JSON list of C-alpha atoms in Angstrom, two decimals:
[
{"chain": "A", "resi": 1, "resn": "UNK", "atom": "CA", "xyz": [-15.49, 12.91, 31.94]},
{"chain": "A", "resi": 2, "resn": "UNK", "atom": "CA", "xyz": [-12.35, 15.11, 32.13]},
{"chain": "A", "resi": 3, "resn": "UNK", "atom": "CA", "xyz": [-10.03, 15.82, 29.45]},
{"chain": "A", "resi": 4, "resn": "UNK", "atom": "CA", "xyz": [-7.32, 13.40, 30.81]},
{"chain": "A", "resi": 5, "resn": "UNK", "atom": "CA", "xyz": [-9.80, 10.56, 30.65]},
{"chain": "A", "resi": 6, "resn": "UNK", "atom": "CA", "xyz": [-10.91, 11.44, 27.06]},
{"chain": "A", "resi": 7, "resn": "UNK", "atom": "CA", "xyz": [-7.14, 11.41, 26.07]},
{"chain": "A", "resi": 8, "resn": "UNK", "atom": "CA", "xyz": [-6.54, 7.95, 27.61]},
{"chain": "A", "resi": 9, "resn": "UNK", "atom": "CA", "xyz": [-9.82, 6.59, 25.84]},
{"chain": "A", "resi": 10, "resn": "UNK", "atom": "CA", "xyz": [-8.53, 8.11, 22.43]},
{"chain": "A", "resi": 11, "resn": "UNK", "atom": "CA", "xyz": [-4.96, 6.68, 22.99]},
{"chain": "A", "resi": 12, "resn": "UNK", "atom": "CA", "xyz": [-6.33, 3.32, 23.63]},
{"chain": "A", "resi": 13, "resn": "UNK", "atom": "CA", "xyz": [-8.67, 3.51, 20.61]},
{"chain": "A", "resi": 14, "resn": "UNK", "atom": "CA", "xyz": [-5.82, 4.37, 18.44]},
{"chain": "A", "resi": 15, "resn": "UNK", "atom": "CA", "xyz": [-3.66, 1.49, 19.71]},
{"chain": "A", "resi": 16, "resn": "UNK", "atom": "CA", "xyz": [-6.57, -1.04, 19.17]},
{"chain": "A", "resi": 17, "resn": "UNK", "atom": "CA", "xyz": [-7.08, 0.36, 15.69]},
{"chain": "A", "resi": 18, "resn": "UNK", "atom": "CA", "xyz": [-3.27, -0.02, 14.94]},
{"chain": "A", "resi": 19, "resn": "UNK", "atom": "CA", "xyz": [-3.15, -3.57, 16.20]},
{"chain": "A", "resi": 20, "resn": "UNK", "atom": "CA", "xyz": [-6.35, -4.65, 14.20]},
{"chain": "A", "resi": 21, "resn": "UNK", "atom": "CA", "xyz": [-5.68, -3.16, 10.78]},
{"chain": "A", "resi": 22, "resn": "UNK", "atom": "CA", "xyz": [-8.98, -3.10, 9.11]},
{"chain": "A", "resi": 23, "resn": "UNK", "atom": "CA", "xyz": [-8.58, -2.02, 5.59]},
{"chain": "A", "resi": 24, "resn": "UNK", "atom": "CA", "xyz": [-9.38, -2.94, 2.07]},
{"chain": "A", "resi": 25, "resn": "UNK", "atom": "CA", "xyz": [-5.87, -4.03, 1.34]},
{"chain": "A", "resi": 26, "resn": "UNK", "atom": "CA", "xyz": [-3.15, -6.14, 2.93]},
{"chain": "A", "resi": 27, "resn": "UNK", "atom": "CA", "xyz": [0.57, -5.03, 2.97]},
{"chain": "A", "resi": 28, "resn": "UNK", "atom": "CA", "xyz": [2.49, -5.68, -0.26]},
{"chain": "A", "resi": 29, "resn": "UNK", "atom": "CA", "xyz": [4.76, -8.67, -0.18]},
{"chain": "A", "resi": 30, "resn": "UNK", "atom": "CA", "xyz": [7.73, -7.64, -2.29]},
{"chain": "A", "resi": 31, "resn": "UNK", "atom": "CA", "xyz": [10.42, -9.62, -4.14]},
{"chain": "A", "resi": 32, "resn": "UNK", "atom": "CA", "xyz": [12.84, -8.77, -6.82]},
{"chain": "A", "resi": 33, "resn": "UNK", "atom": "CA", "xyz": [10.26, -9.72, -9.63]},
{"chain": "A", "resi": 34, "resn": "UNK", "atom": "CA", "xyz": [7.42, -7.85, -8.24]},
{"chain": "A", "resi": 35, "resn": "UNK", "atom": "CA", "xyz": [4.72, -7.60, -5.55]},
{"chain": "A", "resi": 36, "resn": "UNK", "atom": "CA", "xyz": [1.45, -8.96, -4.45]},
{"chain": "A", "resi": 37, "resn": "UNK", "atom": "CA", "xyz": [-1.30, -8.17, -1.93]},
{"chain": "A", "resi": 38, "resn": "UNK", "atom": "CA", "xyz": [-4.90, -8.83, -1.22]},
{"chain": "A", "resi": 39, "resn": "UNK", "atom": "CA", "xyz": [-7.55, -6.20, -1.93]},
{"chain": "A", "resi": 40, "resn": "UNK", "atom": "CA", "xyz": [-11.18, -6.12, -1.02]},
{"chain": "A", "resi": 41, "resn": "UNK", "atom": "CA", "xyz": [-13.88, -3.83, -2.54]},
{"chain": "A", "resi": 42, "resn": "UNK", "atom": "CA", "xyz": [-15.09, -2.89, 0.76]},
{"chain": "A", "resi": 43, "resn": "UNK", "atom": "CA", "xyz": [-13.63, -1.73, 4.08]},
{"chain": "A", "resi": 44, "resn": "UNK", "atom": "CA", "xyz": [-16.55, -3.17, 6.15]},
{"chain": "A", "resi": 45, "resn": "UNK", "atom": "CA", "xyz": [-18.91, -5.93, 4.80]},
{"chain": "A", "resi": 46, "resn": "UNK", "atom": "CA", "xyz": [-22.47, -7.22, 5.91]},
{"chain": "A", "resi": 47, "resn": "UNK", "atom": "CA", "xyz": [-22.82, -10.68, 7.65]},
{"chain": "A", "resi": 48, "resn": "UNK", "atom": "CA", "xyz": [-24.34, -12.08, 4.51]},
{"chain": "A", "resi": 49, "resn": "UNK", "atom": "CA", "xyz": [-24.30, -11.51, 0.81]},
{"chain": "A", "resi": 50, "resn": "UNK", "atom": "CA", "xyz": [-21.22, -11.35, -1.53]},
{"chain": "A", "resi": 51, "resn": "UNK", "atom": "CA", "xyz": [-17.42, -10.49, -0.89]},
{"chain": "A", "resi": 52, "resn": "UNK", "atom": "CA", "xyz": [-15.53, -9.27, -3.81]},
{"chain": "A", "resi": 53, "resn": "UNK", "atom": "CA", "xyz": [-11.80, -9.15, -3.32]},
{"chain": "A", "resi": 54, "resn": "UNK", "atom": "CA", "xyz": [-8.58, -10.33, -5.27]},
{"chain": "A", "resi": 55, "resn": "UNK", "atom": "CA", "xyz": [-5.03, -10.74, -5.52]},
{"chain": "A", "resi": 56, "resn": "UNK", "atom": "CA", "xyz": [-3.28, -7.70, -7.09]},
{"chain": "A", "resi": 57, "resn": "UNK", "atom": "CA", "xyz": [0.14, -8.37, -8.67]},
{"chain": "A", "resi": 58, "resn": "UNK", "atom": "CA", "xyz": [2.58, -5.74, -9.92]},
{"chain": "A", "resi": 59, "resn": "UNK", "atom": "CA", "xyz": [5.44, -7.45, -11.72]},
{"chain": "A", "resi": 60, "resn": "UNK", "atom": "CA", "xyz": [8.89, -5.91, -12.44]},
{"chain": "A", "resi": 61, "resn": "UNK", "atom": "CA", "xyz": [9.35, -5.09, -16.12]},
{"chain": "A", "resi": 62, "resn": "UNK", "atom": "CA", "xyz": [10.21, -8.33, -18.11]},
{"chain": "A", "resi": 63, "resn": "UNK", "atom": "CA", "xyz": [8.54, -10.55, -15.64]},
{"chain": "A", "resi": 64, "resn": "UNK", "atom": "CA", "xyz": [5.06, -12.06, -15.53]},
{"chain": "A", "resi": 65, "resn": "UNK", "atom": "CA", "xyz": [2.63, -14.42, -13.51]},
{"chain": "A", "resi": 66, "resn": "UNK", "atom": "CA", "xyz": [0.55, -17.27, -14.98]},
{"chain": "A", "resi": 67, "resn": "UNK", "atom": "CA", "xyz": [-3.10, -17.56, -16.16]},
{"chain": "A", "resi": 68, "resn": "UNK", "atom": "CA", "xyz": [-5.16, -20.68, -15.14]},
{"chain": "A", "resi": 69, "resn": "UNK", "atom": "CA", "xyz": [-3.85, -22.52, -18.23]},
{"chain": "A", "resi": 70, "resn": "UNK", "atom": "CA", "xyz": [-0.11, -21.61, -18.27]},
{"chain": "A", "resi": 71, "resn": "UNK", "atom": "CA", "xyz": [0.88, -22.85, -21.81]},
{"chain": "A", "resi": 72, "resn": "UNK", "atom": "CA", "xyz": [3.87, -25.15, -22.27]},
{"chain": "A", "resi": 73, "resn": "UNK", "atom": "CA", "xyz": [5.32, -24.82, -18.94]},
{"chain": "A", "resi": 74, "resn": "UNK", "atom": "CA", "xyz": [4.72, -23.24, -15.53]},
{"chain": "A", "resi": 75, "resn": "UNK", "atom": "CA", "xyz": [1.80, -23.42, -13.31]},
{"chain": "A", "resi": 76, "resn": "UNK", "atom": "CA", "xyz": [-1.07, -20.98, -12.21]},
{"chain": "A", "resi": 77, "resn": "UNK", "atom": "CA", "xyz": [-1.16, -19.52, -8.77]},
{"chain": "A", "resi": 78, "resn": "UNK", "atom": "CA", "xyz": [-2.66, -21.80, -6.04]},
{"chain": "A", "resi": 79, "resn": "UNK", "atom": "CA", "xyz": [-4.30, -20.76, -2.84]},
{"chain": "A", "resi": 80, "resn": "UNK", "atom": "CA", "xyz": [-5.14, -22.25, 0.50]},
{"chain": "A", "resi": 81, "resn": "UNK", "atom": "CA", "xyz": [-7.77, -20.59, 2.69]},
{"chain": "A", "resi": 82, "resn": "UNK", "atom": "CA", "xyz": [-6.76, -22.26, 6.02]},
{"chain": "A", "resi": 83, "resn": "UNK", "atom": "CA", "xyz": [-7.54, -19.80, 9.00]},
{"chain": "A", "resi": 84, "resn": "UNK", "atom": "CA", "xyz": [-10.10, -17.84, 6.93]},
{"chain": "A", "resi": 85, "resn": "UNK", "atom": "CA", "xyz": [-13.45, -17.14, 8.63]},
{"chain": "A", "resi": 86, "resn": "UNK", "atom": "CA", "xyz": [-16.75, -15.78, 7.56]},
{"chain": "A", "resi": 87, "resn": "UNK", "atom": "CA", "xyz": [-16.97, -16.63, 3.97]},
{"chain": "A", "resi": 88, "resn": "UNK", "atom": "CA", "xyz": [-17.29, -19.79, 1.87]},
{"chain": "A", "resi": 89, "resn": "UNK", "atom": "CA", "xyz": [-17.01, -20.96, -1.60]},
{"chain": "A", "resi": 90, "resn": "UNK", "atom": "CA", "xyz": [-14.30, -18.57, -2.92]},
{"chain": "A", "resi": 91, "resn": "UNK", "atom": "CA", "xyz": [-14.13, -18.52, -6.85]},
{"chain": "A", "resi": 92, "resn": "UNK", "atom": "CA", "xyz": [-11.13, -17.07, -8.71]},
{"chain": "A", "resi": 93, "resn": "UNK", "atom": "CA", "xyz": [-11.62, -15.34, -11.98]},
{"chain": "A", "resi": 94, "resn": "UNK", "atom": "CA", "xyz": [-9.19, -15.18, -14.78]},
{"chain": "A", "resi": 95, "resn": "UNK", "atom": "CA", "xyz": [-9.01, -12.06, -16.84]},
{"chain": "A", "resi": 96, "resn": "UNK", "atom": "CA", "xyz": [-7.96, -12.75, -20.47]},
{"chain": "A", "resi": 97, "resn": "UNK", "atom": "CA", "xyz": [-4.22, -13.38, -20.66]},
{"chain": "A", "resi": 98, "resn": "UNK", "atom": "CA", "xyz": [-1.41, -12.21, -22.94]},
{"chain": "A", "resi": 99, "resn": "UNK", "atom": "CA", "xyz": [0.53, -14.72, -24.81]},
{"chain": "A", "resi": 100, "resn": "UNK", "atom": "CA", "xyz": [4.13, -15.02, -24.40]},
{"chain": "A", "resi": 101, "resn": "UNK", "atom": "CA", "xyz": [6.52, -16.60, -27.04]},
{"chain": "A", "resi": 102, "resn": "UNK", "atom": "CA", "xyz": [9.83, -17.62, -25.45]},
{"chain": "A", "resi": 103, "resn": "UNK", "atom": "CA", "xyz": [13.04, -18.90, -27.16]},
{"chain": "A", "resi": 104, "resn": "UNK", "atom": "CA", "xyz": [12.55, -22.36, -28.59]},
{"chain": "A", "resi": 105, "resn": "UNK", "atom": "CA", "xyz": [8.96, -21.44, -29.51]},
{"chain": "A", "resi": 106, "resn": "UNK", "atom": "CA", "xyz": [7.63, -22.13, -26.16]},
{"chain": "A", "resi": 107, "resn": "UNK", "atom": "CA", "xyz": [4.19, -20.41, -25.47]},
{"chain": "A", "resi": 108, "resn": "UNK", "atom": "CA", "xyz": [2.95, -19.27, -22.21]},
{"chain": "A", "resi": 109, "resn": "UNK", "atom": "CA", "xyz": [-0.09, -17.36, -21.16]},
{"chain": "A", "resi": 110, "resn": "UNK", "atom": "CA", "xyz": [-0.26, -14.94, -18.18]},
{"chain": "A", "resi": 111, "resn": "UNK", "atom": "CA", "xyz": [0.04, -11.30, -17.12]},
{"chain": "A", "resi": 112, "resn": "UNK", "atom": "CA", "xyz": [2.83, -8.59, -17.05]},
{"chain": "A", "resi": 113, "resn": "UNK", "atom": "CA", "xyz": [2.63, -5.24, -15.13]},
{"chain": "A", "resi": 114, "resn": "UNK", "atom": "CA", "xyz": [-0.50, -4.69, -12.89]},
{"chain": "A", "resi": 115, "resn": "UNK", "atom": "CA", "xyz": [-3.14, -7.49, -12.81]},
{"chain": "A", "resi": 116, "resn": "UNK", "atom": "CA", "xyz": [-5.81, -8.47, -10.34]},
{"chain": "A", "resi": 117, "resn": "UNK", "atom": "CA", "xyz": [-7.10, -12.07, -10.20]},
{"chain": "A", "resi": 118, "resn": "UNK", "atom": "CA", "xyz": [-10.68, -11.24, -9.03]},
{"chain": "A", "resi": 119, "resn": "UNK", "atom": "CA", "xyz": [-12.36, -13.44, -6.33]},
{"chain": "A", "resi": 120, "resn": "UNK", "atom": "CA", "xyz": [-16.01, -13.71, -5.09]},
{"chain": "A", "resi": 121, "resn": "UNK", "atom": "CA", "xyz": [-17.35, -15.53, -2.13]},
{"chain": "A", "resi": 122, "resn": "UNK", "atom": "CA", "xyz": [-20.46, -16.00, -0.23]},
{"chain": "A", "resi": 123, "resn": "UNK", "atom": "CA", "xyz": [-20.31, -14.04, 3.16]},
{"chain": "A", "resi": 124, "resn": "UNK", "atom": "CA", "xyz": [-21.52, -16.02, 6.28]},
{"chain": "A", "resi": 125, "resn": "UNK", "atom": "CA", "xyz": [-20.09, -13.93, 9.17]},
{"chain": "A", "resi": 126, "resn": "UNK", "atom": "CA", "xyz": [-20.81, -15.34, 12.62]},
{"chain": "A", "resi": 127, "resn": "UNK", "atom": "CA", "xyz": [-18.45, -12.81, 14.40]},
{"chain": "A", "resi": 128, "resn": "UNK", "atom": "CA", "xyz": [-17.60, -9.23, 14.43]},
{"chain": "A", "resi": 129, "resn": "UNK", "atom": "CA", "xyz": [-15.07, -9.73, 11.51]},
{"chain": "A", "resi": 130, "resn": "UNK", "atom": "CA", "xyz": [-14.61, -11.73, 8.20]},
{"chain": "A", "resi": 131, "resn": "UNK", "atom": "CA", "xyz": [-10.97, -12.85, 8.23]},
{"chain": "A", "resi": 132, "resn": "UNK", "atom": "CA", "xyz": [-9.38, -13.61, 4.70]},
{"chain": "A", "resi": 133, "resn": "UNK", "atom": "CA", "xyz": [-6.24, -15.61, 5.16]},
{"chain": "A", "resi": 134, "resn": "UNK", "atom": "CA", "xyz": [-4.67, -16.87, 1.95]},
{"chain": "A", "resi": 135, "resn": "UNK", "atom": "CA", "xyz": [-1.59, -18.87, 1.58]},
{"chain": "A", "resi": 136, "resn": "UNK", "atom": "CA", "xyz": [-0.59, -18.09, -2.05]},
{"chain": "A", "resi": 137, "resn": "UNK", "atom": "CA", "xyz": [1.99, -20.04, -4.28]},
{"chain": "A", "resi": 138, "resn": "UNK", "atom": "CA", "xyz": [2.89, -18.69, -7.56]},
{"chain": "A", "resi": 139, "resn": "UNK", "atom": "CA", "xyz": [5.75, -18.18, -10.10]},
{"chain": "A", "resi": 140, "resn": "UNK", "atom": "CA", "xyz": [7.13, -15.20, -11.73]},
{"chain": "A", "resi": 141, "resn": "UNK", "atom": "CA", "xyz": [8.72, -15.78, -15.04]},
{"chain": "A", "resi": 142, "resn": "UNK", "atom": "CA", "xyz": [11.14, -14.31, -17.52]},
{"chain": "A", "resi": 143, "resn": "UNK", "atom": "CA", "xyz": [13.42, -16.67, -19.43]},
{"chain": "A", "resi": 144, "resn": "UNK", "atom": "CA", "xyz": [13.44, -18.69, -16.00]},
{"chain": "A", "resi": 145, "resn": "UNK", "atom": "CA", "xyz": [10.91, -18.96, -13.18]},
{"chain": "A", "resi": 146, "resn": "UNK", "atom": "CA", "xyz": [11.07, -18.04, -9.50]},
{"chain": "A", "resi": 147, "resn": "UNK", "atom": "CA", "xyz": [8.55, -19.57, -7.19]},
{"chain": "A", "resi": 148, "resn": "UNK", "atom": "CA", "xyz": [7.20, -17.58, -4.07]},
{"chain": "A", "resi": 149, "resn": "UNK", "atom": "CA", "xyz": [4.72, -18.46, -1.36]},
{"chain": "A", "resi": 150, "resn": "UNK", "atom": "CA", "xyz": [3.18, -15.73, 0.97]},
{"chain": "A", "resi": 151, "resn": "UNK", "atom": "CA", "xyz": [0.43, -15.69, 3.47]},
{"chain": "A", "resi": 152, "resn": "UNK", "atom": "CA", "xyz": [-1.75, -12.45, 2.99]},
{"chain": "A", "resi": 153, "resn": "UNK", "atom": "CA", "xyz": [-4.50, -11.50, 5.32]},
{"chain": "A", "resi": 154, "resn": "UNK", "atom": "CA", "xyz": [-7.34, -8.99, 5.57]},
{"chain": "A", "resi": 155, "resn": "UNK", "atom": "CA", "xyz": [-9.63, -8.37, 8.63]},
{"chain": "A", "resi": 156, "resn": "UNK", "atom": "CA", "xyz": [-12.86, -6.87, 7.43]},
{"chain": "A", "resi": 157, "resn": "UNK", "atom": "CA", "xyz": [-15.53, -5.63, 10.26]},
{"chain": "A", "resi": 158, "resn": "UNK", "atom": "CA", "xyz": [-19.03, -6.77, 9.83]},
{"chain": "A", "resi": 159, "resn": "UNK", "atom": "CA", "xyz": [-21.57, -3.90, 9.46]},
{"chain": "A", "resi": 160, "resn": "UNK", "atom": "CA", "xyz": [-23.32, -1.77, 7.06]},
{"chain": "A", "resi": 161, "resn": "UNK", "atom": "CA", "xyz": [-21.20, -2.10, 3.79]},
{"chain": "A", "resi": 162, "resn": "UNK", "atom": "CA", "xyz": [-18.59, 0.67, 3.36]},
{"chain": "A", "resi": 163, "resn": "UNK", "atom": "CA", "xyz": [-17.02, 0.37, -0.11]},
{"chain": "A", "resi": 164, "resn": "UNK", "atom": "CA", "xyz": [-13.36, 1.21, -0.93]},
{"chain": "A", "resi": 165, "resn": "UNK", "atom": "CA", "xyz": [-13.90, 3.14, -4.20]},
{"chain": "A", "resi": 166, "resn": "UNK", "atom": "CA", "xyz": [-10.35, 2.80, -5.38]},
{"chain": "A", "resi": 167, "resn": "UNK", "atom": "CA", "xyz": [-10.09, -1.04, -4.82]},
{"chain": "A", "resi": 168, "resn": "UNK", "atom": "CA", "xyz": [-13.57, -1.59, -6.07]},
{"chain": "A", "resi": 169, "resn": "UNK", "atom": "CA", "xyz": [-12.85, 0.08, -9.35]},
{"chain": "A", "resi": 170, "resn": "UNK", "atom": "CA", "xyz": [-9.63, -1.66, -9.66]},
{"chain": "A", "resi": 171, "resn": "UNK", "atom": "CA", "xyz": [-11.22, -5.12, -9.05]},
{"chain": "A", "resi": 172, "resn": "UNK", "atom": "CA", "xyz": [-14.16, -4.32, -11.32]},
{"chain": "A", "resi": 173, "resn": "UNK", "atom": "CA", "xyz": [-11.89, -3.31, -14.23]},
{"chain": "A", "resi": 174, "resn": "UNK", "atom": "CA", "xyz": [-10.25, -6.76, -14.15]},
{"chain": "A", "resi": 175, "resn": "UNK", "atom": "CA", "xyz": [-13.68, -8.68, -13.75]},
{"chain": "A", "resi": 176, "resn": "UNK", "atom": "CA", "xyz": [-14.57, -6.73, -17.07]},
{"chain": "A", "resi": 177, "resn": "UNK", "atom": "CA", "xyz": [-11.71, -8.58, -18.68]},
{"chain": "A", "resi": 178, "resn": "UNK", "atom": "CA", "xyz": [-12.83, -11.97, -17.72]},
{"chain": "A", "resi": 179, "resn": "UNK", "atom": "CA", "xyz": [-13.86, -13.81, -20.82]},
{"chain": "A", "resi": 180, "resn": "UNK", "atom": "CA", "xyz": [-17.52, -14.89, -21.18]},
{"chain": "A", "resi": 181, "resn": "UNK", "atom": "CA", "xyz": [-18.53, -18.40, -20.40]},
{"chain": "A", "resi": 182, "resn": "UNK", "atom": "CA", "xyz": [-18.96, -19.08, -23.99]},
{"chain": "A", "resi": 183, "resn": "UNK", "atom": "CA", "xyz": [-15.34, -18.60, -24.79]},
{"chain": "A", "resi": 184, "resn": "UNK", "atom": "CA", "xyz": [-13.18, -21.91, -24.26]},
{"chain": "A", "resi": 185, "resn": "UNK", "atom": "CA", "xyz": [-9.62, -21.95, -23.14]},
{"chain": "A", "resi": 186, "resn": "UNK", "atom": "CA", "xyz": [-8.69, -23.06, -26.67]},
{"chain": "A", "resi": 187, "resn": "UNK", "atom": "CA", "xyz": [-10.33, -20.00, -28.26]},
{"chain": "A", "resi": 188, "resn": "UNK", "atom": "CA", "xyz": [-8.39, -17.68, -25.82]},
{"chain": "A", "resi": 189, "resn": "UNK", "atom": "CA", "xyz": [-5.20, -19.24, -26.53]},
{"chain": "A", "resi": 190, "resn": "UNK", "atom": "CA", "xyz": [-5.43, -18.83, -30.24]}
]
Protein backbone atom coordinates (compact mmCIF):
# COMPACT_ATOMS: atom_id res chain seq x y z
CA UNK A 1 0.00 0.00 0.00
CA UNK A 2 1.46 3.36 -0.97
CA UNK A 3 1.58 6.41 1.28
CA UNK A 4 -1.28 8.14 -0.58
CA UNK A 5 -3.58 5.16 0.10
CA UNK A 6 -2.56 5.11 3.78
CA UNK A 7 -3.31 8.82 4.05
CA UNK A 8 -6.78 8.37 2.54
CA UNK A 9 -7.54 5.46 4.89
CA UNK A 10 -6.40 7.50 7.92
CA UNK A 11 -8.49 10.46 6.78
CA UNK A 12 -11.63 8.30 6.46
CA UNK A 13 -10.92 6.73 9.87
CA UNK A 14 -10.65 10.20 11.44
CA UNK A 15 -13.91 11.33 9.82
CA UNK A 16 -15.67 8.13 10.95
CA UNK A 17 -14.41 8.58 14.52
CA UNK A 18 -15.58 12.21 14.58
CA UNK A 19 -19.05 11.25 13.33
CA UNK A 20 -19.40 8.40 15.84
CA UNK A 21 -18.33 10.01 19.08
CA UNK A 22 -17.51 7.11 21.33
CA UNK A 23 -16.68 8.54 24.67
CA UNK A 24 -17.46 8.07 28.31
CA UNK A 25 -19.37 11.37 28.40
CA UNK A 26 -21.89 13.28 26.34
CA UNK A 27 -21.67 16.97 25.57
CA UNK A 28 -22.69 19.32 28.38
CA UNK A 29 -26.16 20.85 28.02
CA UNK A 30 -25.71 24.34 29.45
CA UNK A 31 -28.27 26.85 30.75
CA UNK A 32 -28.05 29.93 33.02
CA UNK A 33 -28.61 27.80 36.16
CA UNK A 34 -26.06 25.06 35.46
CA UNK A 35 -25.22 22.20 33.17
CA UNK A 36 -25.85 18.47 32.80
CA UNK A 37 -24.35 15.55 30.87
CA UNK A 38 -24.26 11.75 30.81
CA UNK A 39 -21.07 10.01 31.95
CA UNK A 40 -20.16 6.32 31.84
CA UNK A 41 -17.53 4.44 33.81
CA UNK A 42 -16.15 2.87 30.61
CA UNK A 43 -15.40 3.92 27.02
CA UNK A 44 -16.02 0.35 25.81
CA UNK A 45 -18.33 -2.23 27.40
CA UNK A 46 -18.82 -6.01 27.20
CA UNK A 47 -21.95 -7.42 25.55
CA UNK A 48 -23.22 -8.73 28.90
CA UNK A 49 -22.63 -7.65 32.47
CA UNK A 50 -23.26 -4.37 34.23
CA UNK A 51 -23.30 -0.85 32.81
CA UNK A 52 -22.55 1.93 35.29
CA UNK A 53 -23.26 5.48 34.20
CA UNK A 54 -25.04 8.59 35.47
CA UNK A 55 -26.30 12.11 35.06
CA UNK A 56 -23.73 14.66 36.17
CA UNK A 57 -25.08 18.07 37.17
CA UNK A 58 -23.08 21.21 37.92
CA UNK A 59 -25.35 23.94 39.22
CA UNK A 60 -24.65 27.66 39.19
CA UNK A 61 -23.98 29.02 42.72
CA UNK A 62 -27.26 29.46 44.61
CA UNK A 63 -29.14 26.92 42.47
CA UNK A 64 -29.89 23.24 43.14
CA UNK A 65 -31.55 20.15 41.64
CA UNK A 66 -33.90 17.79 43.50
CA UNK A 67 -33.55 14.50 45.34
CA UNK A 68 -36.06 11.63 44.79
CA UNK A 69 -38.23 13.08 47.58
CA UNK A 70 -38.14 16.81 46.82
CA UNK A 71 -39.74 18.09 50.03
CA UNK A 72 -42.53 20.65 50.23
CA UNK A 73 -42.47 21.51 46.52
CA UNK A 74 -40.78 20.64 43.23
CA UNK A 75 -40.23 17.28 41.61
CA UNK A 76 -37.25 14.95 41.09
CA UNK A 77 -35.62 14.48 37.70
CA UNK A 78 -37.44 12.03 35.43
CA UNK A 79 -36.06 10.19 32.44
CA UNK A 80 -37.33 8.36 29.37
CA UNK A 81 -35.01 5.86 27.69
CA UNK A 82 -36.71 5.79 24.26
CA UNK A 83 -34.16 5.07 21.53
CA UNK A 84 -31.72 3.29 23.86
CA UNK A 85 -30.35 -0.12 22.84
CA UNK A 86 -28.20 -2.77 24.46
CA UNK A 87 -29.22 -2.49 28.13
CA UNK A 88 -32.24 -3.03 30.34
CA UNK A 89 -33.57 -2.30 33.83
CA UNK A 90 -31.78 1.00 34.49
CA UNK A 91 -31.90 1.90 38.19
CA UNK A 92 -31.15 5.42 39.42
CA UNK A 93 -29.41 5.71 42.78
CA UNK A 94 -29.89 8.82 44.89
CA UNK A 95 -26.97 10.14 46.99
CA UNK A 96 -27.92 11.54 50.39
CA UNK A 97 -29.29 15.06 49.81
CA UNK A 98 -28.81 18.46 51.39
CA UNK A 99 -31.76 20.10 53.16
CA UNK A 100 -32.68 23.57 51.93
CA UNK A 101 -34.87 25.83 54.10
CA UNK A 102 -36.56 28.52 52.01
CA UNK A 103 -38.54 31.60 53.06
CA UNK A 104 -41.88 30.63 54.59
CA UNK A 105 -40.21 27.63 56.27
CA UNK A 106 -40.43 25.59 53.04
CA UNK A 107 -38.14 22.55 53.23
CA UNK A 108 -36.67 20.98 50.11
CA UNK A 109 -34.07 18.26 49.48
CA UNK A 110 -31.53 18.20 46.70
CA UNK A 111 -28.02 18.95 45.53
CA UNK A 112 -26.07 22.14 44.88
CA UNK A 113 -22.79 22.29 42.99
CA UNK A 114 -21.48 19.07 41.45
CA UNK A 115 -23.54 15.88 41.78
CA UNK A 116 -23.91 12.60 39.92
CA UNK A 117 -27.09 10.55 39.97
CA UNK A 118 -25.50 7.09 39.48
CA UNK A 119 -27.34 4.56 37.30
CA UNK A 120 -26.75 0.84 36.89
CA UNK A 121 -28.26 -1.34 34.17
CA UNK A 122 -27.90 -4.85 32.77
CA UNK A 123 -26.02 -5.07 29.48
CA UNK A 124 -27.55 -7.13 26.70
CA UNK A 125 -25.84 -5.81 23.58
CA UNK A 126 -26.93 -7.36 20.30
CA UNK A 127 -24.94 -5.05 18.02
CA UNK A 128 -21.60 -3.28 17.88
CA UNK A 129 -22.63 -0.49 20.26
CA UNK A 130 -24.65 0.16 23.37
CA UNK A 131 -26.71 3.27 22.81
CA UNK A 132 -27.79 5.27 25.83
CA UNK A 133 -30.39 7.85 24.88
CA UNK A 134 -32.05 9.69 27.73
CA UNK A 135 -34.67 12.42 27.63
CA UNK A 136 -34.21 14.11 31.00
CA UNK A 137 -36.73 16.50 32.59
CA UNK A 138 -35.73 18.34 35.76
CA UNK A 139 -35.99 21.54 37.76
CA UNK A 140 -33.25 23.86 38.93
CA UNK A 141 -34.34 26.00 41.84
CA UNK A 142 -33.35 28.99 43.92
CA UNK A 143 -36.26 31.05 45.28
CA UNK A 144 -38.08 30.05 42.07
CA UNK A 145 -37.75 26.98 39.86
CA UNK A 146 -36.94 26.70 36.16
CA UNK A 147 -37.79 23.49 34.25
CA UNK A 148 -35.41 22.02 31.68
CA UNK A 149 -35.68 19.11 29.27
CA UNK A 150 -32.71 17.71 27.32
CA UNK A 151 -31.94 14.63 25.28
CA UNK A 152 -28.50 13.22 26.11
CA UNK A 153 -26.77 10.33 24.35
CA UNK A 154 -23.77 8.02 24.62
CA UNK A 155 -22.62 5.43 22.08
CA UNK A 156 -20.38 2.87 23.74
CA UNK A 157 -18.66 0.29 21.51
CA UNK A 158 -18.97 -3.36 22.54
CA UNK A 159 -15.73 -5.19 23.24
CA UNK A 160 -13.32 -5.89 26.09
CA UNK A 161 -14.16 -3.34 28.79
CA UNK A 162 -12.05 -0.20 28.74
CA UNK A 163 -12.60 1.92 31.85
CA UNK A 164 -12.53 5.70 31.91
CA UNK A 165 -10.65 6.22 35.22
CA UNK A 166 -11.86 9.79 35.82
CA UNK A 167 -15.53 9.11 35.06
CA UNK A 168 -15.43 5.82 37.01
CA UNK A 169 -13.97 7.55 40.09
CA UNK A 170 -16.56 10.34 39.89
CA UNK A 171 -19.49 7.93 39.65
CA UNK A 172 -18.11 5.70 42.44
CA UNK A 173 -17.68 8.72 44.73
CA UNK A 174 -21.41 9.47 44.46
CA UNK A 175 -22.41 5.77 44.71
CA UNK A 176 -20.67 5.76 48.11
CA UNK A 177 -22.99 8.61 49.20
CA UNK A 178 -26.16 6.58 48.50
CA UNK A 179 -27.82 5.78 51.85
CA UNK A 180 -27.97 2.13 52.87
CA UNK A 181 -31.19 0.19 52.31
CA UNK A 182 -31.87 0.31 56.06
CA UNK A 183 -32.23 4.11 56.03
CA UNK A 184 -35.73 5.25 55.18
CA UNK A 185 -36.55 8.47 53.40
CA UNK A 186 -37.95 9.81 56.69
CA UNK A 187 -34.65 9.18 58.51
CA UNK A 188 -32.70 10.98 55.80
CA UNK A 189 -35.07 13.96 55.88
CA UNK A 190 -34.61 14.54 59.62
